[in-house]
C-alpha cells in the first residue's frame, strides 16, 4: 500500500506516558472545554504515583476530528501545563487491502483489512476504527472519553458512536477508562468522571489523592445505561490536594 501511512512512534516519544482522548464532534461548548481542562488535571493526578513524584510532560493522543478532539482536547492541552498533544488523523481516503510490511513493534501490526466491497469507494468507513485501534495499540495509561449522548442513545441517533466504540475497545484492551459526562453538557449539572470497568475502579479506589473522593461520593448515571457505573466529581478530582 504505497499511500498508507502507519501511526509510528517517533523516537522522542518512546517511553513517554500517553493519555488517549476521544470525544464526540458535537462537544463544542465552552462548558465542555472547561471540563476538558479539569479532566486533564484529574488525569495527571491519577497518573502521579505519589505526592512527591516527578511530573514529566505527558503525551495527549487525539484523533484530530472536529468537536471534542480539537476544540476541547487540543485547547485543554494548550491551556494546561505539562501536556504535549499528538494528532492522529484518520486516513479516510485510503483503503487497506493488503497488510503493509510493518516494522516489528509497530502499533498497527493488527490493522484490519478493508472488505472487497470497499474497492472503488472514495471514503473508507473503517478509517476511524483503524486509527482508534492504532492509538490504543500505542499503550496509553488512560482513556478520557467525552461523548455527548448516552451509549444507548448513541446507537439510536448515530451520535458519539465513535467515542463509545473507543471506550469499548479500550476496556477490552485493559486500559483504564474515564467518561467525562454531564447529562446536559454542563448547563445545569456539573460534569463527573464515570467508569464501569474493574481496572479503573481499582485504580481510583487505591489512589493516594482520589480514594477519599471514591469513599464519600459515588452516583449512578444514565451515561453508560445498561452497565453499572460509578463516578466522582470532576471538579473535586482535579484538585491537587497537598499532603
Ligand atoms: Zn476501506
PDB file of C-alpha atoms and ligand atoms in Angstrom:
ATOM      1  CA  UNK A   1       0.000   0.000   0.000  1.00  0.00           C
ATOM      2  CA  UNK A   2       2.122   2.893  -1.230  1.00  0.00           C
ATOM      3  CA  UNK A   3      -0.087   5.629   0.213  1.00  0.00           C
ATOM      4  CA  UNK A   4      -0.708   4.010   3.604  1.00  0.00           C
ATOM      5  CA  UNK A   5       0.881   5.941   6.469  1.00  0.00           C
ATOM      6  CA  UNK A   6       1.398   3.979   9.648  1.00  0.00           C
ATOM      7  CA  UNK A   7       0.983   5.571  13.053  1.00  0.00           C
ATOM      8  CA  UNK A   8       4.567   5.059  14.084  1.00  0.00           C
ATOM      9  CA  UNK A   9       6.178   6.215  17.324  1.00  0.00           C
ATOM     10  CA  UNK A  10       8.777   8.974  16.869  1.00  0.00           C
ATOM     11  CA  UNK A  11      11.957   8.344  18.832  1.00  0.00           C
ATOM     12  CA  UNK A  12      11.328  11.305  21.147  1.00  0.00           C
ATOM     13  CA  UNK A  13       8.015   9.722  22.233  1.00  0.00           C
ATOM     14  CA  UNK A  14       9.413   6.310  23.154  1.00  0.00           C
ATOM     15  CA  UNK A  15       8.880   5.585  26.837  1.00  0.00           C
ATOM     16  CA  UNK A  16       6.656   8.641  27.422  1.00  0.00           C
ATOM     17  CA  UNK A  17       3.395   8.275  29.347  1.00  0.00           C
ATOM     18  CA  UNK A  18       0.423   8.626  26.993  1.00  0.00           C
ATOM     19  CA  UNK A  19      -3.206   9.517  27.640  1.00  0.00           C
ATOM     20  CA  UNK A  20      -5.669   8.753  24.863  1.00  0.00           C
ATOM     21  CA  UNK A  21      -8.643  11.047  24.301  1.00  0.00           C
ATOM     22  CA  UNK A  22     -11.746  10.506  22.235  1.00  0.00           C
ATOM     23  CA  UNK A  23     -14.577  12.967  22.005  1.00  0.00           C
ATOM     24  CA  UNK A  24     -17.819  13.483  20.178  1.00  0.00           C
ATOM     25  CA  UNK A  25     -17.578  16.016  17.362  1.00  0.00           C
ATOM     26  CA  UNK A  26     -20.635  17.757  18.876  1.00  0.00           C
ATOM     27  CA  UNK A  27     -18.759  18.527  22.113  1.00  0.00           C
ATOM     28  CA  UNK A  28     -18.030  22.131  21.205  1.00  0.00           C
ATOM     29  CA  UNK A  29     -19.386  24.245  24.079  1.00  0.00           C
ATOM     30  CA  UNK A  30     -17.266  26.295  26.477  1.00  0.00           C
ATOM     31  CA  UNK A  31     -18.563  24.126  29.365  1.00  0.00           C
ATOM     32  CA  UNK A  32     -17.088  21.098  27.608  1.00  0.00           C
ATOM     33  CA  UNK A  33     -13.791  22.909  27.048  1.00  0.00           C
ATOM     34  CA  UNK A  34     -13.613  23.716  30.774  1.00  0.00           C
ATOM     35  CA  UNK A  35     -14.427  20.077  31.556  1.00  0.00           C
ATOM     36  CA  UNK A  36     -11.539  19.082  29.281  1.00  0.00           C
ATOM     37  CA  UNK A  37      -9.086  21.191  31.310  1.00  0.00           C
ATOM     38  CA  UNK A  38     -10.347  19.704  34.586  1.00  0.00           C
ATOM     39  CA  UNK A  39     -10.159  16.199  33.105  1.00  0.00           C
ATOM     40  CA  UNK A  40      -6.507  16.706  32.118  1.00  0.00           C
ATOM     41  CA  UNK A  41      -5.713  17.881  35.661  1.00  0.00           C
ATOM     42  CA  UNK A  42      -7.506  14.846  37.111  1.00  0.00           C
ATOM     43  CA  UNK A  43      -5.663  12.534  34.685  1.00  0.00           C
ATOM     44  CA  UNK A  44      -2.298  13.991  35.690  1.00  0.00           C
ATOM     45  CA  UNK A  45      -3.091  13.464  39.388  1.00  0.00           C
ATOM     46  CA  UNK A  46      -4.301   9.927  38.657  1.00  0.00           C
ATOM     47  CA  UNK A  47      -1.061   9.086  36.826  1.00  0.00           C
ATOM     48  CA  UNK A  48       1.194  10.551  39.524  1.00  0.00           C
ATOM     49  CA  UNK A  49       2.187   7.638  41.775  1.00  0.00           C
ATOM     50  CA  UNK A  50       2.790   9.682  44.934  1.00  0.00           C
ATOM     51  CA  UNK A  51       2.568  13.307  46.129  1.00  0.00           C
ATOM     52  CA  UNK A  52       6.329  13.702  45.860  1.00  0.00           C
ATOM     53  CA  UNK A  53       6.762  12.052  42.450  1.00  0.00           C
ATOM     54  CA  UNK A  54       8.140  13.916  39.441  1.00  0.00           C
ATOM     55  CA  UNK A  55       5.588  15.120  36.917  1.00  0.00           C
ATOM     56  CA  UNK A  56       7.165  14.789  33.469  1.00  0.00           C
ATOM     57  CA  UNK A  57       5.237  16.116  30.414  1.00  0.00           C
ATOM     58  CA  UNK A  58       2.518  13.707  29.276  1.00  0.00           C
ATOM     59  CA  UNK A  59       1.505  12.936  25.708  1.00  0.00           C
ATOM     60  CA  UNK A  60      -2.137  13.534  24.800  1.00  0.00           C
ATOM     61  CA  UNK A  61      -3.185  11.413  21.817  1.00  0.00           C
ATOM     62  CA  UNK A  62      -6.240  12.595  19.904  1.00  0.00           C
ATOM     63  CA  UNK A  63      -7.799  11.830  16.555  1.00  0.00           C
ATOM     64  CA  UNK A  64      -7.947  15.362  15.175  1.00  0.00           C
ATOM     65  CA  UNK A  65     -11.677  15.211  14.450  1.00  0.00           C
ATOM     66  CA  UNK A  66     -13.872  18.258  14.995  1.00  0.00           C
ATOM     67  CA  UNK A  67     -15.603  18.847  18.327  1.00  0.00           C
ATOM     68  CA  UNK A  68     -14.029  17.355  21.408  1.00  0.00           C
ATOM     69  CA  UNK A  69     -10.920  16.085  19.664  1.00  0.00           C
ATOM     70  CA  UNK A  70      -9.737  19.537  18.675  1.00  0.00           C
ATOM     71  CA  UNK A  71     -11.944  22.211  20.255  1.00  0.00           C
ATOM     72  CA  UNK A  72     -11.785  20.531  23.641  1.00  0.00           C
ATOM     73  CA  UNK A  73      -8.724  18.330  23.989  1.00  0.00           C
ATOM     74  CA  UNK A  74      -6.290  20.398  21.931  1.00  0.00           C
ATOM     75  CA  UNK A  75      -7.436  23.616  23.639  1.00  0.00           C
ATOM     76  CA  UNK A  76      -7.288  21.952  27.054  1.00  0.00           C
ATOM     77  CA  UNK A  77      -3.728  20.796  26.399  1.00  0.00           C
ATOM     78  CA  UNK A  78      -2.761  24.274  25.167  1.00  0.00           C
ATOM     79  CA  UNK A  79      -4.100  25.833  28.390  1.00  0.00           C
ATOM     80  CA  UNK A  80      -2.852  23.143  30.784  1.00  0.00           C
ATOM     81  CA  UNK A  81       0.881  22.964  31.509  1.00  0.00           C
ATOM     82  CA  UNK A  82       2.716  19.690  31.090  1.00  0.00           C
ATOM     83  CA  UNK A  83       0.844  18.266  28.107  1.00  0.00           C
ATOM     84  CA  UNK A  84       2.011  17.704  24.545  1.00  0.00           C
ATOM     85  CA  UNK A  85      -0.850  16.979  22.131  1.00  0.00           C
ATOM     86  CA  UNK A  86      -0.242  14.421  19.359  1.00  0.00           C
ATOM     87  CA  UNK A  87      -2.734  14.325  16.479  1.00  0.00           C
ATOM     88  CA  UNK A  88      -3.526  11.040  14.675  1.00  0.00           C
ATOM     89  CA  UNK A  89      -5.834  11.921  11.767  1.00  0.00           C
ATOM     90  CA  UNK A  90      -7.830   9.064  10.221  1.00  0.00           C
ATOM     91  CA  UNK A  91      -6.964   8.306   6.603  1.00  0.00           C
ATOM     92  CA  UNK A  92     -10.471   8.493   5.186  1.00  0.00           C
ATOM     93  CA  UNK A  93      -9.385   8.320   1.539  1.00  0.00           C
ATOM     94  CA  UNK A  94      -7.169   5.248   1.977  1.00  0.00           C
ATOM     95  CA  UNK A  95      -8.315   1.613   1.861  1.00  0.00           C
ATOM     96  CA  UNK A  96      -6.045  -1.169   3.085  1.00  0.00           C
ATOM     97  CA  UNK A  97      -6.456  -4.372   1.058  1.00  0.00           C
ATOM     98  CA  UNK A  98      -3.062  -5.885   1.808  1.00  0.00           C
ATOM     99  CA  UNK A  99      -1.178  -5.871   5.070  1.00  0.00           C
ATOM    100  CA  UNK A 100       1.676  -3.362   4.805  1.00  0.00           C
ATOM    101  CA  UNK A 101       5.136  -4.519   5.799  1.00  0.00           C
ATOM    102  CA  UNK A 102       5.131  -3.102   9.317  1.00  0.00           C
ATOM    103  CA  UNK A 103       8.249  -2.717  11.404  1.00  0.00           C
ATOM    104  CA  UNK A 104       8.436  -5.020  14.443  1.00  0.00           C
ATOM    105  CA  UNK A 105       6.580  -3.465  17.360  1.00  0.00           C
ATOM    106  CA  UNK A 106       4.505  -1.170  15.151  1.00  0.00           C
ATOM    107  CA  UNK A 107       1.206  -0.256  16.820  1.00  0.00           C
ATOM    108  CA  UNK A 108      -0.580  -1.221  13.603  1.00  0.00           C
ATOM    109  CA  UNK A 109       0.501  -4.814  13.202  1.00  0.00           C
ATOM    110  CA  UNK A 110      -3.058  -5.894  13.905  1.00  0.00           C
ATOM    111  CA  UNK A 111      -4.598  -3.470  11.368  1.00  0.00           C
ATOM    112  CA  UNK A 112      -7.955  -4.580   9.957  1.00  0.00           C
ATOM    113  CA  UNK A 113      -8.101  -5.040   6.198  1.00  0.00           C
ATOM    114  CA  UNK A 114     -10.912  -3.500   4.143  1.00  0.00           C
ATOM    115  CA  UNK A 115     -13.536  -5.839   2.633  1.00  0.00           C
ATOM    116  CA  UNK A 116     -13.597  -6.206  -1.175  1.00  0.00           C
ATOM    117  CA  UNK A 117     -16.763  -4.085  -1.392  1.00  0.00           C
ATOM    118  CA  UNK A 118     -14.660  -1.028  -0.477  1.00  0.00           C
ATOM    119  CA  UNK A 119     -12.929  -1.167  -3.903  1.00  0.00           C
ATOM    120  CA  UNK A 120     -13.765   1.965  -5.862  1.00  0.00           C
ATOM    121  CA  UNK A 121     -15.291   3.842  -2.898  1.00  0.00           C
ATOM    122  CA  UNK A 122     -13.904   7.343  -2.249  1.00  0.00           C
ATOM    123  CA  UNK A 123     -14.200   7.125   1.531  1.00  0.00           C
ATOM    124  CA  UNK A 124     -13.155   4.283   3.819  1.00  0.00           C
ATOM    125  CA  UNK A 125     -15.764   3.748   6.555  1.00  0.00           C
ATOM    126  CA  UNK A 126     -13.196   1.795   8.602  1.00  0.00           C
ATOM    127  CA  UNK A 127     -10.580   4.555   8.728  1.00  0.00           C
ATOM    128  CA  UNK A 128     -11.737   5.911  12.099  1.00  0.00           C
ATOM    129  CA  UNK A 129     -11.809   2.469  13.713  1.00  0.00           C
ATOM    130  CA  UNK A 130      -8.386   1.655  12.229  1.00  0.00           C
ATOM    131  CA  UNK A 131      -6.958   4.893  13.650  1.00  0.00           C
ATOM    132  CA  UNK A 132      -8.550   4.262  17.070  1.00  0.00           C
ATOM    133  CA  UNK A 133      -7.110   0.737  17.161  1.00  0.00           C
ATOM    134  CA  UNK A 134      -3.655   2.142  16.383  1.00  0.00           C
ATOM    135  CA  UNK A 135      -3.965   4.739  19.174  1.00  0.00           C
ATOM    136  CA  UNK A 136      -4.982   2.002  21.631  1.00  0.00           C
ATOM    137  CA  UNK A 137      -2.034  -0.131  20.488  1.00  0.00           C
ATOM    138  CA  UNK A 138       0.294   2.749  21.453  1.00  0.00           C
ATOM    139  CA  UNK A 139      -0.336   1.616  25.054  1.00  0.00           C
ATOM    140  CA  UNK A 140      -1.949   4.639  26.729  1.00  0.00           C
ATOM    141  CA  UNK A 141      -2.176   4.543  30.538  1.00  0.00           C
ATOM    142  CA  UNK A 142      -5.683   6.039  30.461  1.00  0.00           C
ATOM    143  CA  UNK A 143      -8.537   6.897  28.097  1.00  0.00           C
ATOM    144  CA  UNK A 144     -10.504  10.101  28.640  1.00  0.00           C
ATOM    145  CA  UNK A 145     -13.741   9.944  26.633  1.00  0.00           C
ATOM    146  CA  UNK A 146     -16.232  12.780  26.133  1.00  0.00           C
ATOM    147  CA  UNK A 147     -19.450  11.594  24.487  1.00  0.00           C
ATOM    148  CA  UNK A 148     -22.417  13.981  24.200  1.00  0.00           C
ATOM    149  CA  UNK A 149     -25.156  11.348  24.395  1.00  0.00           C
ATOM    150  CA  UNK A 150     -25.501   8.142  26.429  1.00  0.00           C
ATOM    151  CA  UNK A 151     -24.336   4.835  24.998  1.00  0.00           C
ATOM    152  CA  UNK A 152     -27.906   3.648  24.411  1.00  0.00           C
ATOM    153  CA  UNK A 153     -28.926   6.868  22.700  1.00  0.00           C
ATOM    154  CA  UNK A 154     -25.735   6.937  20.616  1.00  0.00           C
ATOM    155  CA  UNK A 155     -26.876   3.802  18.788  1.00  0.00           C
ATOM    156  CA  UNK A 156     -30.352   5.223  18.189  1.00  0.00           C
ATOM    157  CA  UNK A 157     -29.399   8.645  16.827  1.00  0.00           C
ATOM    158  CA  UNK A 158     -25.978   7.901  15.355  1.00  0.00           C
ATOM    159  CA  UNK A 159     -24.057  10.376  17.506  1.00  0.00           C
ATOM    160  CA  UNK A 160     -20.949   9.777  19.685  1.00  0.00           C
ATOM    161  CA  UNK A 161     -20.753   6.242  18.252  1.00  0.00           C
ATOM    162  CA  UNK A 162     -17.020   6.548  17.518  1.00  0.00           C
ATOM    163  CA  UNK A 163     -16.397   7.730  21.079  1.00  0.00           C
ATOM    164  CA  UNK A 164     -18.340   4.826  22.634  1.00  0.00           C
ATOM    165  CA  UNK A 165     -16.596   2.441  20.226  1.00  0.00           C
ATOM    166  CA  UNK A 166     -13.268   3.729  21.513  1.00  0.00           C
ATOM    167  CA  UNK A 167     -14.456   3.231  25.124  1.00  0.00           C
ATOM    168  CA  UNK A 168     -15.366  -0.408  24.397  1.00  0.00           C
ATOM    169  CA  UNK A 169     -12.078  -1.067  22.593  1.00  0.00           C
ATOM    170  CA  UNK A 170     -10.025   0.472  25.424  1.00  0.00           C
ATOM    171  CA  UNK A 171     -11.832  -1.512  28.130  1.00  0.00           C
ATOM    172  CA  UNK A 172     -11.324  -4.705  26.080  1.00  0.00           C
ATOM    173  CA  UNK A 173      -7.612  -3.849  25.880  1.00  0.00           C
ATOM    174  CA  UNK A 174      -7.442  -3.418  29.674  1.00  0.00           C
ATOM    175  CA  UNK A 175      -6.863   0.358  29.528  1.00  0.00           C
ATOM    176  CA  UNK A 176      -8.402   2.304  32.454  1.00  0.00           C
ATOM    177  CA  UNK A 177     -11.203   4.419  31.008  1.00  0.00           C
ATOM    178  CA  UNK A 178     -12.922   7.531  32.361  1.00  0.00           C
ATOM    179  CA  UNK A 179     -16.014   9.071  30.775  1.00  0.00           C
ATOM    180  CA  UNK A 180     -16.259  12.852  31.192  1.00  0.00           C
ATOM    181  CA  UNK A 181     -20.006  13.283  31.338  1.00  0.00           C
ATOM    182  CA  UNK A 182     -22.821  15.633  32.275  1.00  0.00           C
ATOM    183  CA  UNK A 183     -26.369  14.693  31.224  1.00  0.00           C
ATOM    184  CA  UNK A 184     -26.974  18.231  29.931  1.00  0.00           C
ATOM    185  CA  UNK A 185     -23.466  19.083  28.693  1.00  0.00           C
ATOM    186  CA  UNK A 186     -22.662  21.030  31.858  1.00  0.00           C
ATOM    187  CA  UNK A 187     -25.537  23.546  31.537  1.00  0.00           C
ATOM    188  CA  UNK A 188     -27.209  22.766  34.885  1.00  0.00           C
ATOM    189  CA  UNK A 189     -25.439  19.612  36.036  1.00  0.00           C
ATOM    190  CA  UNK A 190     -21.717  19.561  36.761  1.00  0.00           C
ATOM    191  CA  UNK A 191     -19.535  17.145  34.838  1.00  0.00           C
ATOM    192  CA  UNK A 192     -18.465  13.975  36.610  1.00  0.00           C
ATOM    193  CA  UNK A 193     -15.958  11.240  35.822  1.00  0.00           C
ATOM    194  CA  UNK A 194     -17.697   7.901  35.228  1.00  0.00           C
ATOM    195  CA  UNK A 195     -16.328   4.397  34.835  1.00  0.00           C
ATOM    196  CA  UNK A 196     -17.751   0.914  34.752  1.00  0.00           C
ATOM    197  CA  UNK A 197     -14.764  -1.449  34.475  1.00  0.00           C
ATOM    198  CA  UNK A 198     -12.958  -3.101  37.374  1.00  0.00           C
ATOM    199  CA  UNK A 199      -9.494  -1.897  36.390  1.00  0.00           C
ATOM    200  CA  UNK A 200     -10.467   1.787  36.589  1.00  0.00           C
ATOM    201  CA  UNK A 201     -12.419   1.115  39.781  1.00  0.00           C
ATOM    202  CA  UNK A 202      -9.359  -0.364  41.477  1.00  0.00           C
ATOM    203  CA  UNK A 203      -7.098   2.444  40.165  1.00  0.00           C
ATOM    204  CA  UNK A 204      -9.282   5.154  41.735  1.00  0.00           C
ATOM    205  CA  UNK A 205     -10.184   3.266  44.913  1.00  0.00           C
ATOM    206  CA  UNK A 206      -6.480   2.802  45.746  1.00  0.00           C
ATOM    207  CA  UNK A 207      -5.142   6.174  44.591  1.00  0.00           C
ATOM    208  CA  UNK A 208      -3.460   8.376  47.196  1.00  0.00           C
ATOM    209  CA  UNK A 209      -5.308  11.553  46.118  1.00  0.00           C
ATOM    210  CA  UNK A 210      -8.636  10.152  44.912  1.00  0.00           C
ATOM    211  CA  UNK A 211      -9.513   7.327  47.307  1.00  0.00           C
ATOM    212  CA  UNK A 212     -11.139   9.757  49.763  1.00  0.00           C
ATOM    213  CA  UNK A 213     -13.450  11.001  46.967  1.00  0.00           C
ATOM    214  CA  UNK A 214     -14.141   7.420  45.974  1.00  0.00           C
ATOM    215  CA  UNK A 215     -15.164   6.695  49.529  1.00  0.00           C
ATOM    216  CA  UNK A 216     -17.535   9.606  50.034  1.00  0.00           C
ATOM    217  CA  UNK A 217     -19.322  10.113  46.763  1.00  0.00           C
ATOM    218  CA  UNK A 218     -20.438   7.830  44.030  1.00  0.00           C
ATOM    219  CA  UNK A 219     -23.572   8.046  41.970  1.00  0.00           C
ATOM    220  CA  UNK A 220     -25.222   6.163  39.187  1.00  0.00           C
ATOM    221  CA  UNK A 221     -25.748   7.770  35.810  1.00  0.00           C
ATOM    222  CA  UNK A 222     -27.524   7.197  32.535  1.00  0.00           C
ATOM    223  CA  UNK A 223     -24.201   7.749  30.741  1.00  0.00           C
ATOM    224  CA  UNK A 224     -23.385   4.090  30.375  1.00  0.00           C
ATOM    225  CA  UNK A 225     -27.017   2.986  30.685  1.00  0.00           C
ATOM    226  CA  UNK A 226     -27.078  -0.801  30.726  1.00  0.00           C
ATOM    227  CA  UNK A 227     -23.839  -1.202  32.642  1.00  0.00           C
ATOM    228  CA  UNK A 228     -23.468  -0.391  36.329  1.00  0.00           C
ATOM    229  CA  UNK A 229     -21.281   2.673  36.664  1.00  0.00           C
ATOM    230  CA  UNK A 230     -19.546   4.603  39.402  1.00  0.00           C
ATOM    231  CA  UNK A 231     -18.490   8.237  39.420  1.00  0.00           C
ATOM    232  CA  UNK A 232     -16.752  11.050  41.264  1.00  0.00           C
ATOM    233  CA  UNK A 233     -16.997  14.829  40.893  1.00  0.00           C
ATOM    234  CA  UNK A 234     -14.746  16.054  38.071  1.00  0.00           C
ATOM    235  CA  UNK A 235     -14.039  19.375  39.815  1.00  0.00           C
ATOM    236  CA  UNK A 236     -13.036  17.615  43.049  1.00  0.00           C
ATOM    237  CA  UNK A 237     -10.918  15.035  41.241  1.00  0.00           C
ATOM    238  CA  UNK A 238      -8.996  17.849  39.531  1.00  0.00           C
ATOM    239  CA  UNK A 239      -7.923  19.489  42.810  1.00  0.00           C
ATOM    240  CA  UNK A 240      -4.316  18.709  43.610  1.00  0.00           C
ATOM    241  CA  UNK A 241      -4.517  18.018  47.345  1.00  0.00           C
ATOM    242  CA  UNK A 242      -1.222  18.772  49.137  1.00  0.00           C
ATOM    243  CA  UNK A 243      -0.190  16.173  51.704  1.00  0.00           C
TER     244      UNK A 243
HETATM  245 ZN1  LIG B   1     -11.772   0.724   3.222  1.00  0.00          ZN
END
